[in-house]
XYZ file of C-alpha atoms in Angstrom:
759
model
C -122.256 -9.647 -34.515
C -124.498 -7.106 -32.798
C -125.102 -9.272 -29.734
C -121.343 -9.676 -29.278
C -121.190 -5.883 -29.000
C -123.855 -5.746 -26.294
C -126.984 -5.200 -28.431
C -130.220 -6.974 -27.627
C -131.893 -8.870 -30.480
C -134.609 -6.216 -30.708
C -132.145 -3.330 -30.816
C -129.988 -5.142 -33.364
C -132.940 -5.764 -35.692
C -134.040 -2.140 -35.585
C -130.509 -0.895 -36.182
C -130.057 -3.207 -39.174
C -133.350 -2.082 -40.704
C -132.597 1.600 -40.308
C -128.870 1.646 -41.041
C -127.725 -1.391 -42.992
C -130.190 -2.544 -45.659
C -131.220 -0.541 -48.731
C -133.041 -1.797 -51.793
C -134.486 -0.435 -55.041
C -136.655 -2.032 -57.691
C -138.283 -0.872 -60.877
C -141.151 -3.342 -60.405
C -143.639 -2.472 -57.666
C -144.546 -6.119 -57.099
C -140.898 -7.035 -56.621
C -140.558 -4.160 -54.154
C -143.584 -5.421 -52.221
C -142.175 -8.942 -52.022
C -138.784 -7.624 -50.903
C -140.366 -5.385 -48.274
C -142.457 -8.284 -46.995
C -139.449 -10.623 -46.833
C -137.310 -8.098 -44.940
C -140.038 -7.263 -42.434
C -140.905 -10.912 -41.820
C -137.230 -11.649 -41.211
C -137.137 -8.758 -38.755
C -140.282 -9.997 -37.004
C -138.601 -13.378 -36.518
C -136.369 -11.648 -33.976
C -138.677 -8.817 -32.837
C -142.387 -9.575 -32.543
C -143.212 -5.865 -32.054
C -141.460 -4.628 -35.194
C -144.694 -4.219 -37.175
C -146.257 -2.006 -34.527
C -143.546 0.603 -34.128
C -142.319 3.448 -36.299
C -139.183 2.033 -37.919
C -137.815 2.801 -41.368
C -137.318 0.033 -43.918
C -135.298 1.444 -46.808
C -136.773 -0.656 -49.590
C -138.395 1.391 -52.342
C -140.064 1.138 -55.725
C -139.230 3.691 -58.383
C -141.683 6.460 -59.164
C -141.689 8.861 -62.070
C -142.006 12.627 -62.009
C -143.627 12.888 -65.443
C -147.003 14.088 -64.140
C -145.743 16.230 -61.262
C -146.276 19.971 -61.763
C -143.216 21.969 -60.720
C -145.334 25.126 -60.506
C -146.736 23.813 -57.224
C -143.375 24.382 -55.536
C -144.424 27.993 -54.891
C -146.668 26.684 -52.104
C -143.776 25.134 -50.169
C -140.988 26.336 -47.902
C -143.198 28.160 -45.427
C -141.024 29.733 -42.761
C -137.755 29.293 -44.691
C -135.545 32.149 -45.797
C -135.673 33.364 -49.380
C -132.198 31.947 -49.953
C -133.256 28.525 -48.658
C -136.444 28.583 -50.721
C -134.522 29.534 -53.859
C -131.937 26.812 -53.364
C -134.545 24.173 -52.494
C -136.731 25.105 -55.461
C -133.812 24.845 -57.899
C -132.726 21.490 -56.496
C -136.254 20.078 -56.436
C -136.860 21.057 -60.062
C -133.610 19.321 -60.996
C -134.741 16.264 -59.038
C -138.026 16.258 -60.964
C -136.098 16.363 -64.241
C -133.919 13.464 -63.096
C -136.889 11.192 -62.389
C -138.680 11.749 -65.685
C -139.241 8.242 -67.141
C -137.594 6.796 -64.023
C -139.316 3.429 -64.482
C -137.633 3.236 -67.862
C -134.150 3.590 -66.374
C -134.449 2.468 -62.743
C -131.265 2.213 -60.728
C -129.009 3.373 -63.549
C -130.287 6.948 -63.177
C -127.523 9.305 -62.104
C -128.747 11.531 -59.264
C -126.924 14.615 -58.014
C -126.130 14.670 -54.301
C -128.519 17.424 -53.235
C -129.073 18.901 -49.780
C -131.601 16.249 -48.822
C -132.316 17.661 -45.367
C -133.119 21.052 -46.870
C -135.343 19.489 -49.554
C -137.252 17.426 -47.013
C -137.734 20.464 -44.781
C -138.789 22.561 -47.787
C -141.355 20.084 -49.074
C -142.765 19.457 -45.577
C -143.529 23.132 -44.904
C -146.702 23.950 -46.851
C -148.187 27.420 -46.766
C -151.168 27.144 -44.333
C -153.402 29.193 -46.609
C -153.077 26.571 -49.332
C -154.225 23.805 -46.997
C -157.530 25.629 -46.634
C -157.975 26.140 -50.382
C -159.278 23.945 -53.168
C -155.649 23.086 -54.004
C -155.016 21.375 -50.663
C -155.470 17.778 -51.820
C -153.408 18.315 -54.946
C -150.583 20.014 -53.041
C -150.486 17.346 -50.326
C -150.396 14.596 -52.945
C -147.570 16.438 -54.709
C -145.714 16.718 -51.390
C -145.977 12.970 -50.761
C -144.580 12.168 -54.218
C -141.663 14.559 -53.761
C -140.883 13.037 -50.365
C -140.702 9.611 -52.010
C -138.385 10.955 -54.718
C -136.195 12.465 -52.005
C -135.943 9.061 -50.318
C -135.053 7.458 -53.659
C -132.502 10.144 -54.436
C -130.911 9.841 -51.020
C -130.579 6.063 -51.389
C -129.118 6.425 -54.875
C -126.492 9.015 -53.929
C -125.436 7.377 -50.710
C -122.247 5.298 -50.873
C -122.342 1.765 -49.496
C -119.959 -0.662 -47.878
C -121.432 -3.514 -49.944
C -123.467 -3.402 -53.170
C -125.084 -6.692 -54.225
C -127.320 -7.577 -57.164
C -128.242 -10.059 -59.862
C -128.866 -7.482 -62.599
C -131.264 -7.717 -65.534
C -129.887 -9.009 -68.841
C -130.870 -7.042 -71.938
C -128.780 -6.605 -75.059
C -128.691 -3.173 -76.659
C -130.638 -4.455 -79.673
C -133.634 -5.103 -77.399
C -133.622 -1.654 -75.783
C -136.206 0.892 -76.830
C -135.141 4.245 -78.228
C -135.269 6.118 -74.907
C -133.234 3.547 -73.021
C -130.744 3.105 -75.849
C -130.137 6.853 -76.081
C -129.777 7.126 -72.304
C -127.182 4.360 -71.911
C -125.147 5.564 -74.887
C -124.910 8.968 -73.225
C -124.206 7.927 -69.639
C -122.663 4.443 -69.952
C -120.626 4.353 -73.190
C -118.227 1.707 -71.850
C -120.936 -0.779 -70.859
C -123.852 0.082 -73.147
C -123.871 -3.290 -74.962
C -125.946 -4.998 -72.261
C -127.921 -3.924 -69.219
C -126.050 -6.314 -66.935
C -122.749 -4.584 -67.812
C -124.293 -1.180 -67.141
C -125.232 -2.436 -63.688
C -121.659 -3.595 -63.101
C -120.521 -0.043 -63.746
C -123.362 1.495 -61.723
C -122.827 -0.751 -58.707
C -119.181 0.255 -58.709
C -120.244 3.894 -58.563
C -122.509 3.189 -55.574
C -119.802 1.509 -53.489
C -117.553 3.450 -51.141
C -113.849 3.815 -52.011
C -113.154 0.933 -49.620
C -116.417 -0.906 -50.341
C -117.221 -4.244 -51.945
C -119.256 -5.000 -55.043
C -120.743 -8.523 -55.298
C -122.657 -9.653 -58.394
C -123.680 -12.592 -60.528
C -123.816 -11.660 -64.206
C -123.331 -12.940 -67.706
C -119.649 -13.749 -68.220
C -119.115 -11.974 -71.535
C -117.764 -8.817 -69.871
C -114.662 -10.858 -69.049
C -113.486 -11.129 -72.658
C -115.605 -9.375 -75.318
C -113.878 -6.452 -77.012
C -116.921 -4.196 -76.536
C -116.283 -4.339 -72.767
C -112.550 -3.662 -72.892
C -112.890 -0.144 -71.452
C -115.180 -1.485 -68.734
C -112.588 -4.127 -67.848
C -109.909 -1.459 -67.571
C -112.127 0.431 -65.112
C -112.728 -2.704 -63.070
C -109.043 -3.628 -63.052
C -108.310 -0.246 -61.485
C -110.042 -1.834 -58.509
C -109.249 -5.331 -57.210
C -111.107 -8.551 -57.954
C -111.249 -10.455 -54.656
C -112.638 -13.758 -55.918
C -114.790 -15.291 -58.620
C -116.738 -18.453 -59.356
C -116.876 -18.847 -63.129
C -120.059 -20.887 -63.534
C -120.569 -20.969 -67.300
C -123.712 -22.530 -68.775
C -126.368 -24.614 -66.995
C -125.567 -23.320 -63.531
C -129.277 -23.322 -62.696
C -131.583 -26.224 -63.475
C -134.451 -23.959 -64.530
C -132.286 -22.216 -67.155
C -131.237 -24.647 -69.864
C -128.962 -24.343 -72.868
C -125.903 -22.242 -73.596
C -127.536 -18.801 -73.718
C -127.115 -17.853 -70.057
C -123.476 -18.297 -69.027
C -122.711 -16.704 -65.705
C -119.980 -15.706 -63.304
C -120.228 -14.633 -59.659
C -117.599 -12.262 -58.317
C -116.603 -9.816 -55.594
C -114.677 -6.617 -56.329
C -112.907 -4.443 -53.765
C -112.991 -0.781 -54.787
C -109.425 -0.309 -53.557
C -106.595 -0.797 -56.015
C -104.318 -3.358 -54.404
C -101.124 -3.991 -56.355
C -100.259 -7.648 -57.067
C -103.292 -8.880 -55.156
C -103.656 -12.645 -55.548
C -107.326 -13.187 -56.289
C -108.945 -16.611 -56.081
C -110.907 -18.054 -59.013
C -112.932 -21.258 -59.235
C -113.583 -22.567 -62.742
C -116.774 -24.610 -63.131
C -117.505 -23.980 -66.815
C -116.728 -27.551 -67.887
C -119.321 -29.120 -65.585
C -122.573 -29.708 -67.459
C -125.315 -29.218 -64.835
C -126.067 -27.579 -61.512
C -125.347 -30.635 -59.377
C -122.003 -31.374 -61.013
C -121.006 -27.727 -60.560
C -121.896 -27.941 -56.871
C -119.815 -31.106 -56.576
C -116.964 -29.466 -58.467
C -117.047 -26.492 -56.129
C -116.967 -28.737 -53.064
C -114.114 -30.840 -54.464
C -111.780 -27.831 -54.395
C -110.499 -28.708 -57.852
C -110.075 -26.145 -60.619
C -109.020 -23.458 -58.159
C -106.695 -20.769 -59.503
C -104.784 -17.794 -58.158
C -104.284 -14.848 -60.515
C -103.125 -11.251 -60.422
C -104.830 -8.562 -62.462
C -101.440 -7.252 -63.590
C -101.097 -10.379 -65.743
C -104.389 -9.772 -67.569
C -103.162 -6.524 -69.105
C -100.296 -8.387 -70.784
C -102.877 -9.854 -73.169
C -104.564 -7.762 -75.836
C -107.928 -6.614 -74.535
C -107.050 -7.429 -70.891
C -109.357 -10.468 -70.669
C -110.240 -11.427 -67.105
C -110.991 -14.874 -68.564
C -107.203 -15.458 -68.525
C -107.313 -16.153 -64.785
C -106.594 -19.875 -65.276
C -103.355 -19.306 -67.213
C -99.993 -19.476 -65.512
C -97.814 -16.336 -65.759
C -95.327 -18.109 -68.038
C -98.184 -19.036 -70.383
C -99.454 -15.468 -70.402
C -95.980 -14.426 -71.548
C -96.653 -16.333 -74.792
C -99.073 -13.558 -75.746
C -96.124 -11.313 -76.530
C -96.848 -12.255 -80.159
C -100.240 -13.157 -81.566
C -101.964 -14.707 -84.569
C -102.885 -11.266 -85.883
C -99.215 -10.474 -86.527
C -98.986 -13.384 -88.982
C -102.542 -13.792 -90.299
C -104.270 -10.904 -92.074
C -107.901 -11.651 -91.204
C -110.721 -10.213 -93.283
C -114.489 -10.287 -93.254
C -116.092 -10.523 -96.650
C -119.137 -10.164 -98.821
C -122.657 -9.231 -97.771
C -124.916 -9.904 -100.760
C -127.856 -7.874 -99.551
C -130.226 -10.572 -100.818
C -129.024 -14.136 -100.257
C -131.985 -15.759 -102.001
C -131.193 -13.825 -105.142
C -127.415 -14.167 -105.329
C -126.537 -17.475 -103.617
C -127.244 -20.986 -104.893
C -126.304 -24.498 -103.963
C -123.763 -25.418 -106.642
C -125.893 -28.387 -107.758
C -128.788 -26.067 -108.598
C -127.110 -24.116 -111.379
C -125.984 -25.101 -114.846
C -122.514 -26.572 -114.343
C -121.303 -24.792 -117.482
C -122.142 -21.489 -115.821
C -119.757 -21.980 -112.858
C -116.160 -20.780 -113.063
C -113.732 -22.391 -110.620
C -110.566 -20.706 -111.875
C -110.979 -16.941 -111.436
C -108.112 -15.321 -109.507
C -109.515 -11.819 -108.853
C -112.778 -9.910 -108.956
C -111.682 -8.022 -112.055
C -111.288 -11.366 -113.858
C -115.068 -11.842 -113.677
C -115.427 -9.118 -116.308
C -113.692 -11.213 -118.949
C -115.513 -14.524 -118.447
C -118.966 -15.650 -119.512
C -119.815 -17.594 -116.356
C -122.152 -16.105 -113.776
C -121.461 -18.218 -110.678
C -118.325 -18.627 -108.562
C -117.394 -20.825 -105.553
C -118.473 -19.322 -102.247
C -117.404 -19.890 -98.636
C -120.593 -19.192 -96.717
C -120.292 -20.740 -93.244
C -121.805 -24.204 -93.451
C -120.794 -27.381 -91.675
C -117.931 -27.116 -89.192
C -115.104 -29.085 -90.764
C -111.315 -29.076 -90.505
C -108.631 -28.954 -93.182
C -110.731 -29.097 -96.380
C -114.345 -29.046 -97.525
C -117.523 -27.161 -96.809
C -117.925 -26.355 -100.507
C -121.684 -26.138 -100.874
C -122.556 -22.896 -102.584
C -121.818 -20.509 -105.420
C -122.440 -16.777 -105.658
C -123.416 -14.545 -108.561
C -120.463 -12.189 -109.145
C -121.044 -11.806 -112.875
C -119.239 -8.914 -114.547
C -117.580 -7.533 -111.421
C -120.793 -8.130 -109.409
C -122.503 -5.442 -111.432
C -126.002 -6.480 -110.403
C -125.170 -7.036 -106.739
C -123.600 -3.593 -106.462
C -127.046 -2.095 -107.078
C -128.507 -4.011 -104.125
C -129.293 -1.522 -101.294
C -127.795 -3.596 -98.467
C -124.881 -5.210 -100.282
C -121.267 -4.649 -99.222
C -118.297 -6.001 -101.168
C -115.924 -5.742 -98.227
C -112.238 -6.487 -98.831
C -113.023 -7.461 -102.419
C -109.339 -7.275 -103.399
C -108.874 -10.436 -101.295
C -111.617 -12.427 -103.061
C -110.461 -15.567 -104.902
C -107.171 -15.743 -102.966
C -105.899 -18.767 -101.080
C -106.169 -18.510 -97.301
C -107.583 -19.992 -94.105
C -111.297 -19.806 -93.359
C -113.653 -20.779 -90.555
C -117.328 -20.665 -89.688
C -117.952 -17.480 -87.714
C -121.006 -18.969 -85.981
C -119.963 -21.066 -82.996
C -117.672 -20.561 -80.034
C -113.914 -20.853 -80.120
C -113.788 -24.047 -78.073
C -115.297 -25.808 -81.093
C -113.115 -24.056 -83.656
C -112.569 -25.666 -87.066
C -110.292 -24.083 -89.663
C -109.895 -25.232 -93.252
C -108.045 -24.115 -96.327
C -109.776 -21.515 -98.482
C -108.876 -22.600 -101.986
C -108.027 -20.215 -104.782
C -111.076 -19.202 -106.787
C -113.433 -18.690 -103.822
C -115.317 -15.632 -102.634
C -115.797 -15.425 -98.856
C -118.441 -13.640 -96.810
C -119.131 -12.438 -93.282
C -120.102 -15.974 -92.171
C -116.714 -17.306 -93.309
C -114.009 -14.848 -92.239
C -110.740 -15.620 -94.003
C -107.119 -15.019 -93.101
C -104.219 -14.562 -95.511
C -100.628 -15.436 -94.719
C -97.289 -16.635 -96.035
C -97.275 -19.244 -93.255
C -100.397 -20.982 -94.570
C -99.799 -24.565 -93.484
C -98.230 -23.954 -90.071
C -100.956 -21.468 -89.159
C -103.733 -23.760 -90.397
C -102.249 -26.555 -88.281
C -102.037 -24.226 -85.279
C -105.638 -23.040 -85.630
C -106.765 -26.683 -85.524
C -104.631 -27.490 -82.475
C -105.812 -27.741 -78.849
C -103.504 -24.834 -77.968
C -105.522 -22.490 -80.155
C -108.806 -23.753 -78.666
C -107.322 -23.381 -75.186
C -106.317 -19.784 -75.816
C -109.299 -18.585 -77.831
C -111.641 -19.522 -74.992
C -110.290 -16.352 -73.351
C -111.973 -14.274 -76.037
C -114.837 -16.347 -77.462
C -117.150 -18.403 -75.286
C -120.304 -17.104 -76.928
C -121.980 -17.994 -80.200
C -119.574 -16.379 -82.648
C -115.844 -16.466 -83.286
C -114.961 -13.105 -84.742
C -111.812 -11.926 -86.477
C -110.824 -9.948 -83.395
C -110.943 -13.095 -81.254
C -108.687 -15.037 -83.610
C -106.138 -12.244 -83.991
C -105.594 -11.909 -80.231
C -104.623 -15.543 -79.653
C -100.977 -16.135 -78.726
C -98.814 -17.541 -81.518
C -95.136 -17.885 -82.251
C -93.737 -19.330 -85.438
C -91.993 -22.677 -84.988
C -90.782 -23.220 -88.545
C -90.758 -27.016 -88.242
C -91.197 -28.394 -91.798
C -92.894 -31.497 -90.386
C -95.881 -29.364 -89.343
C -96.410 -28.115 -92.890
C -95.923 -31.606 -94.305
C -98.522 -33.071 -91.939
C -100.922 -30.211 -92.656
C -100.657 -30.771 -96.419
C -101.308 -34.472 -95.845
C -104.357 -33.633 -93.722
C -105.741 -31.441 -96.497
C -105.172 -34.285 -98.960
C -106.864 -36.867 -96.699
C -109.814 -34.572 -96.034
C -110.196 -33.772 -99.727
C -110.231 -37.466 -100.623
C -112.967 -38.032 -98.075
C -114.950 -34.981 -99.192
C -114.746 -36.066 -102.837
C -116.056 -39.554 -101.983
C -119.576 -38.138 -101.885
C -121.653 -36.756 -104.724
C -122.202 -33.451 -102.928
C -118.613 -32.561 -103.920
C -118.121 -30.939 -107.315
C -114.918 -32.993 -107.626
C -116.787 -36.277 -107.082
C -115.607 -38.792 -109.713
C -117.350 -42.115 -109.119
C -119.098 -43.939 -106.319
C -116.639 -45.752 -104.008
C -118.767 -48.932 -104.074
C -118.143 -49.234 -107.796
C -114.743 -50.851 -108.090
C -113.144 -54.092 -109.318
C -115.267 -56.388 -107.139
C -118.390 -58.042 -108.497
C -120.262 -57.949 -105.183
C -121.402 -54.925 -103.237
C -120.440 -56.706 -100.023
C -116.761 -56.839 -100.989
C -116.929 -53.311 -102.394
C -118.343 -52.079 -99.086
C -115.577 -53.824 -97.137
C -112.989 -52.155 -99.390
C -114.644 -48.743 -98.979
C -114.842 -49.242 -95.225
C -111.170 -50.200 -94.910
C -110.009 -47.274 -97.058
C -112.167 -44.728 -95.226
C -111.235 -45.980 -91.767
C -107.531 -46.106 -92.620
C -107.838 -42.517 -93.830
C -109.560 -41.589 -90.562
C -106.840 -43.192 -88.434
C -104.130 -41.542 -90.515
C -105.717 -38.108 -90.099
C -106.153 -38.647 -86.364
C -102.493 -39.693 -86.011
C -101.364 -36.654 -88.032
C -103.407 -34.300 -85.866
C -101.957 -35.817 -82.709
C -98.412 -35.443 -84.026
C -99.068 -31.786 -84.884
C -100.513 -31.253 -81.411
C -97.484 -32.906 -79.822
C -95.079 -30.596 -81.662
C -96.971 -27.442 -80.683
C -97.530 -28.493 -77.057
C -93.854 -29.370 -76.583
C -92.732 -26.119 -78.175
C -95.123 -23.982 -76.123
C -94.367 -25.819 -72.885
C -97.987 -26.786 -72.236
C -97.517 -30.480 -71.451
C -99.088 -30.095 -68.012
C -102.100 -28.232 -69.371
C -102.931 -30.036 -72.614
C -102.850 -33.481 -74.155
C -101.989 -34.094 -77.819
C -104.675 -36.762 -78.036
C -107.599 -36.225 -80.400
C -110.988 -37.624 -79.492
C -112.453 -39.758 -82.257
C -115.694 -37.793 -82.177
C -113.755 -34.650 -83.159
C -112.172 -35.999 -86.358
C -114.041 -34.459 -89.280
C -113.860 -37.133 -91.969
C -115.843 -40.325 -92.443
C -115.554 -43.448 -90.349
C -117.683 -46.370 -91.479
C -119.570 -48.865 -89.308
C -121.872 -51.713 -90.272
C -124.701 -50.296 -88.152
C -125.370 -47.575 -85.607
C -125.283 -50.151 -82.817
C -121.595 -50.687 -83.632
C -120.702 -47.043 -82.958
C -118.655 -46.883 -79.724
C -119.165 -44.247 -77.071
C -115.948 -42.541 -78.175
C -117.580 -41.759 -81.530
C -120.920 -40.542 -80.198
C -121.585 -37.065 -81.489
C -119.335 -37.403 -84.546
C -121.366 -35.989 -87.445
C -119.199 -37.698 -90.058
C -120.017 -41.289 -89.127
C -121.225 -43.409 -92.050
C -123.015 -46.748 -91.712
C -123.758 -49.476 -94.219
C -127.255 -48.138 -94.799
C -125.816 -44.678 -95.570
C -123.379 -46.185 -98.069
C -126.122 -48.188 -99.792
C -128.452 -45.194 -99.959
C -125.668 -43.142 -101.527
C -125.131 -45.919 -104.109
C -128.850 -45.810 -104.910
C -128.629 -42.028 -105.282
C -125.671 -42.413 -107.644
C -127.615 -44.995 -109.650
C -130.525 -42.556 -110.013
C -127.996 -39.971 -111.190
C -126.869 -42.421 -113.873
C -130.507 -43.037 -114.876
C -130.917 -39.293 -115.442
C -127.529 -38.871 -117.137
C -126.047 -36.743 -114.362
C -123.314 -39.384 -114.117
C -122.010 -42.027 -116.487
C -120.391 -45.401 -115.931
C -118.046 -44.596 -118.807
C -116.580 -41.283 -117.640
C -115.624 -39.839 -114.265
C -117.280 -36.914 -112.559
C -120.311 -34.800 -113.349
C -121.461 -35.399 -116.938
C -124.659 -33.413 -117.346
C -126.032 -30.574 -115.229
C -127.385 -28.334 -117.953
C -126.035 -27.326 -121.315
C -125.831 -29.539 -124.400
C -126.674 -33.231 -124.078
C -123.993 -35.591 -125.428
C -125.303 -39.146 -125.795
C -121.839 -40.437 -126.749
C -120.833 -40.211 -123.089
C -123.203 -43.035 -122.165
C -122.402 -46.496 -123.532
C -122.516 -49.022 -120.681
C -125.732 -47.760 -119.118
C -128.100 -45.595 -121.149
C -129.957 -42.817 -119.263
C -133.734 -42.621 -119.391
C -134.813 -41.192 -122.723
C -137.431 -38.720 -121.468
C -135.879 -37.993 -118.077
C -138.973 -39.176 -116.187
C -138.673 -42.063 -113.725
C -142.024 -43.499 -112.557
C -142.215 -44.767 -108.960
C -144.966 -47.344 -108.505
C -146.053 -50.098 -106.127
C -145.874 -52.671 -108.911
C -143.833 -53.011 -112.093
C -146.376 -51.273 -114.315
C -143.685 -49.739 -116.539
C -140.596 -51.293 -118.069
C -138.597 -48.184 -117.269
C -139.845 -47.497 -113.757
C -137.193 -46.504 -111.231
C -136.961 -49.926 -109.550
C -136.562 -51.789 -112.838
C -133.893 -49.343 -113.976
C -132.076 -49.706 -110.661
C -131.975 -53.502 -110.972
C -130.662 -53.044 -114.519
C -127.986 -50.697 -113.143
C -126.835 -53.218 -110.505
C -126.677 -55.964 -113.129
C -124.682 -53.734 -115.486
C -122.157 -52.743 -112.821
C -121.668 -56.032 -110.981
C -122.821 -58.676 -113.464
C -125.693 -61.119 -113.877
C -124.131 -63.892 -111.790
C -124.095 -61.875 -108.557
C -127.312 -59.905 -109.155
C -129.462 -61.679 -106.559
C -126.682 -61.632 -103.970
C -126.223 -57.910 -104.493
C -129.956 -57.157 -104.370
C -130.217 -59.121 -101.129
C -127.279 -57.192 -99.670
C -128.976 -53.906 -100.571
C -132.324 -55.014 -99.116
C -130.704 -56.240 -95.893
C -128.917 -52.903 -95.489
C -132.134 -50.931 -96.079
C -133.982 -53.027 -93.472
C -137.259 -52.212 -95.176
C -140.554 -54.045 -95.529
C -141.120 -56.635 -98.234
C -141.211 -60.339 -98.970
C -138.148 -60.239 -101.203
C -135.293 -57.919 -102.064
C -137.047 -56.355 -105.060
C -140.079 -55.450 -102.960
C -137.906 -53.912 -100.245
C -136.090 -51.804 -102.841
C -139.361 -50.792 -104.519
C -140.828 -49.742 -101.164
C -137.719 -47.693 -100.446
C -138.152 -45.741 -103.673
C -141.853 -45.369 -102.961
C -141.615 -44.016 -99.417
C -138.082 -42.947 -98.453
C -135.865 -42.108 -101.408
C -137.017 -38.548 -101.977
C -136.868 -37.739 -98.268
C -133.270 -39.002 -98.140
C -132.448 -37.071 -101.303
C -133.672 -33.838 -99.696
C -131.464 -34.510 -96.668
C -128.440 -35.090 -98.896
C -129.091 -31.977 -100.939
C -129.745 -29.517 -98.166
C -127.688 -26.515 -97.104
C -127.129 -25.574 -93.482
C -129.271 -22.537 -92.780
C -130.877 -22.565 -96.234
C -132.985 -25.720 -96.185
C -133.654 -28.330 -98.860
C -132.167 -27.991 -102.337
C -133.217 -31.179 -104.208
C -132.041 -31.626 -107.791
C -134.485 -34.472 -108.453
C -138.075 -33.289 -108.142
C -140.958 -35.505 -107.085
C -144.372 -35.412 -108.729
C -146.922 -37.121 -106.496
C -150.621 -37.792 -107.128
C -151.544 -37.986 -103.448
C -151.097 -39.539 -100.026
C -152.155 -43.073 -100.969
C -148.915 -43.881 -102.809
C -150.600 -43.546 -106.170
C -148.605 -42.487 -109.201
C -145.265 -40.826 -108.474
C -142.437 -39.782 -110.743
C -139.028 -38.163 -110.439
C -137.567 -35.682 -112.882
C -134.087 -34.149 -113.019
C -134.159 -30.364 -112.803
C -131.380 -29.927 -115.365
C -133.309 -31.975 -117.954
C -136.563 -30.161 -117.302
C -137.667 -27.804 -120.073
C-alpha cells in the first residue's frame, strides 16, 4: 500500500511503526514478546531499524501505587503558574487512574488530558533538585510519569481498527477489587471479562472505525448481555464466523465456544451482514473445510434481531419469515417456575428406595396437605437423567408438616411453593437447549431449581412442542451453554395449533414411556419382572420382552415423527427441518442380543438394553424375592420397611434371617446361588431348569466349567458392583439397598443383607 503511494520500504516501515500500530498488555513478558515480534518484522524490511530513534508504541502497564504525588512540586520549571497548576491537577488525576493498573489493564477509563502539557511539565525539573540528594528519586519518578503519559495517550486515542482476543474470566472468578470496578464502570458487560473488552474496544474505535475480535459466543444470546447487544446493534455488524466448540485443536471440550466478528461503529440501516455458521462441525479441520466449502453462509440484518425477545444475534441463520414467528412465544402459554432449594441436600433428599415405603406419600395435592398426613417423604423432580415424555422419578424430599424442619435451614428457599404438587411440564436445567428433553411432571411432585417446571392449560400440545425439533432449533438462539433456564424456554417462538391429534399422540407417548419406565425395578410402579411370564423358558421370555420393548420403541419413534411433521408443516419449516427422529435420540429401551448387534444409528443411545442387561436385572429381581422385597404371588413392591406380612409369600419363601451368604462353594443350603437356582426352578419349572441355567450362564459370559459355577462366580465378583450401578443417582452417587459384608480381598466369606430388614 505504501509503496504504491511512492514510499520506500524503509520509510513505510518507520511510518507504520510510529503511526499505525499500538499495543497494550498487562503482562510484561507478553509485552516483551510483542515488542520483539514487531521490531523483528520491521527489521525484515529495514536492516537499520534497530539502530535509529524510532518509536514503537507497544507498552506494558505500570501502576502508580508507589509514586509520591508530593514530588510534583519539583517539576514544571520555566512554565507559567497557570500551566503548572493545570499540569499538577491533571497529573495527580492520572496517578489516581493508574492505581492498581495491573489489576484492571486496558479496561481502565482514562480522561483525555493535555498530554503535550503533561509531558512538557514532567520533563522540566527544577535544576536545584538535580544537584540535591533527591535527584535520583525525582528522575525515577519522572520516568514513571512519562510512561504513564504514553499509556494514557494510547488509551484515550481513537483508532481506525481495534483488534484483540480478550481474556475470558467469569465474574465469579474476579477478586473483590476487579469485581467492584467492573460493576461500577461496565454494568452491561460485567458478567465476563471478554464482554467487558467488547465494550471497551468499541469505546476505543473511532466513529467510523472497525472493531475485530474473537470471543466466547455467549454475548450473542444470554439475557445478562441484552443491554450490551443493544449497544452493539446501534453499530453495524459487518461479518461473523460463528465457530462454536473445538475450533482449536489445543482446546478440547465444550467449554470454549467462540465467534469471530467485525463491527463497524457506524449505524447503517438495513445493512446485510454476512455470517458463516461452523458450530456443527466437530473439530478444527472440519471447520476449516466447512469454511472453504462456502456452505452455511447466511445474510442477516440487525433490524430482524430486535423482533425477538432479548435481541439475540444468534438468530442470524433464521429467515425473516421465520423470525416473524416470534410474535408469540412459549412464555405466553407456559407459566415457568423455578422451585425448591433445600439448603442441605444430604439431609432432605433421598433415593426413594432408601426410605420406608410406608413413609412416602404419592397423593398430596398441595404443600398445606402435608400438615394433615403422617408421611415424611414426597416425590421430587430433581434433575436426573435426560428423558422425554415420562420418567426420571428417582428421589423423594422431606416436606413433613409443611416443610417445618427445612424452613429452619439457613440456605433453604421454598420458591413458588404454591405450585408444588401440581401437574406440569418439567426438564433438566443442566444441559444446553439443543439436547432438550421435556417430560410430564405428575401430580404429587415437588420440583426444584434443577427441574424447572411450567404450568399450562395446553399441557399435551406444549409438551409435544417442547420435544419437537422446532423447539430445539429455536432454543439454540438462547441456550448453547451448559444450562437451559426458564428465560430461555419462555422466549422460544410458539403458536397454538389446536390439532387434537397432537394431544392424542402426546398422551400415547407418555403411556409408552411410562410402560417402559415401569419395566425396571428402579420405578416405584414396577409390578413384576418382564422375563417372568407364561413361558417356561427364559429364552422365550426374553424374545417376548424384546419384541414388546422394540415394538414400543418403534411406536414412540413413529409418534414423535408424526408430531414433528404436524408442527413443521404448520410453521412452514420444511426446508429447514426434517420430521425424522434419530434412533439414538429415542428415550425408551431397545433390546439387542449383544452390544455387537447395536447399529451405528443407535450408538450413543443411553437406553439400549442387551441380553446380559436383561438377565442381570432378572437376577436382581430374584435377589429381591429372596429378601422379600418382591413376591411371586403379588405385584409390585411388597416390603421396604414397616410390618412384615409372611402371608404375601407362598410360592417362594424369602430368606428367614435376611442374610444371603456368597461363597465360592455351596457351603450353606441357603447361600445366594442355591436360592437363585431354587427361584429359577420355582418360576419356570424343573423340566427346563438346566436349559434356563445354561441360558443365564451364556448371557453372563462368565468363567466356570458349568452354568452353576458361572452364576456363582457372578454373585461372588460382579453382582454387588452391578447393583450399585442400578441403584445410583445422577450427581449423588451410589445408593445400594442391598449391603455387602466382605471379609477381605481373597473372596473369603461374603454376605448380602437388605437394608429394610436390618435392625
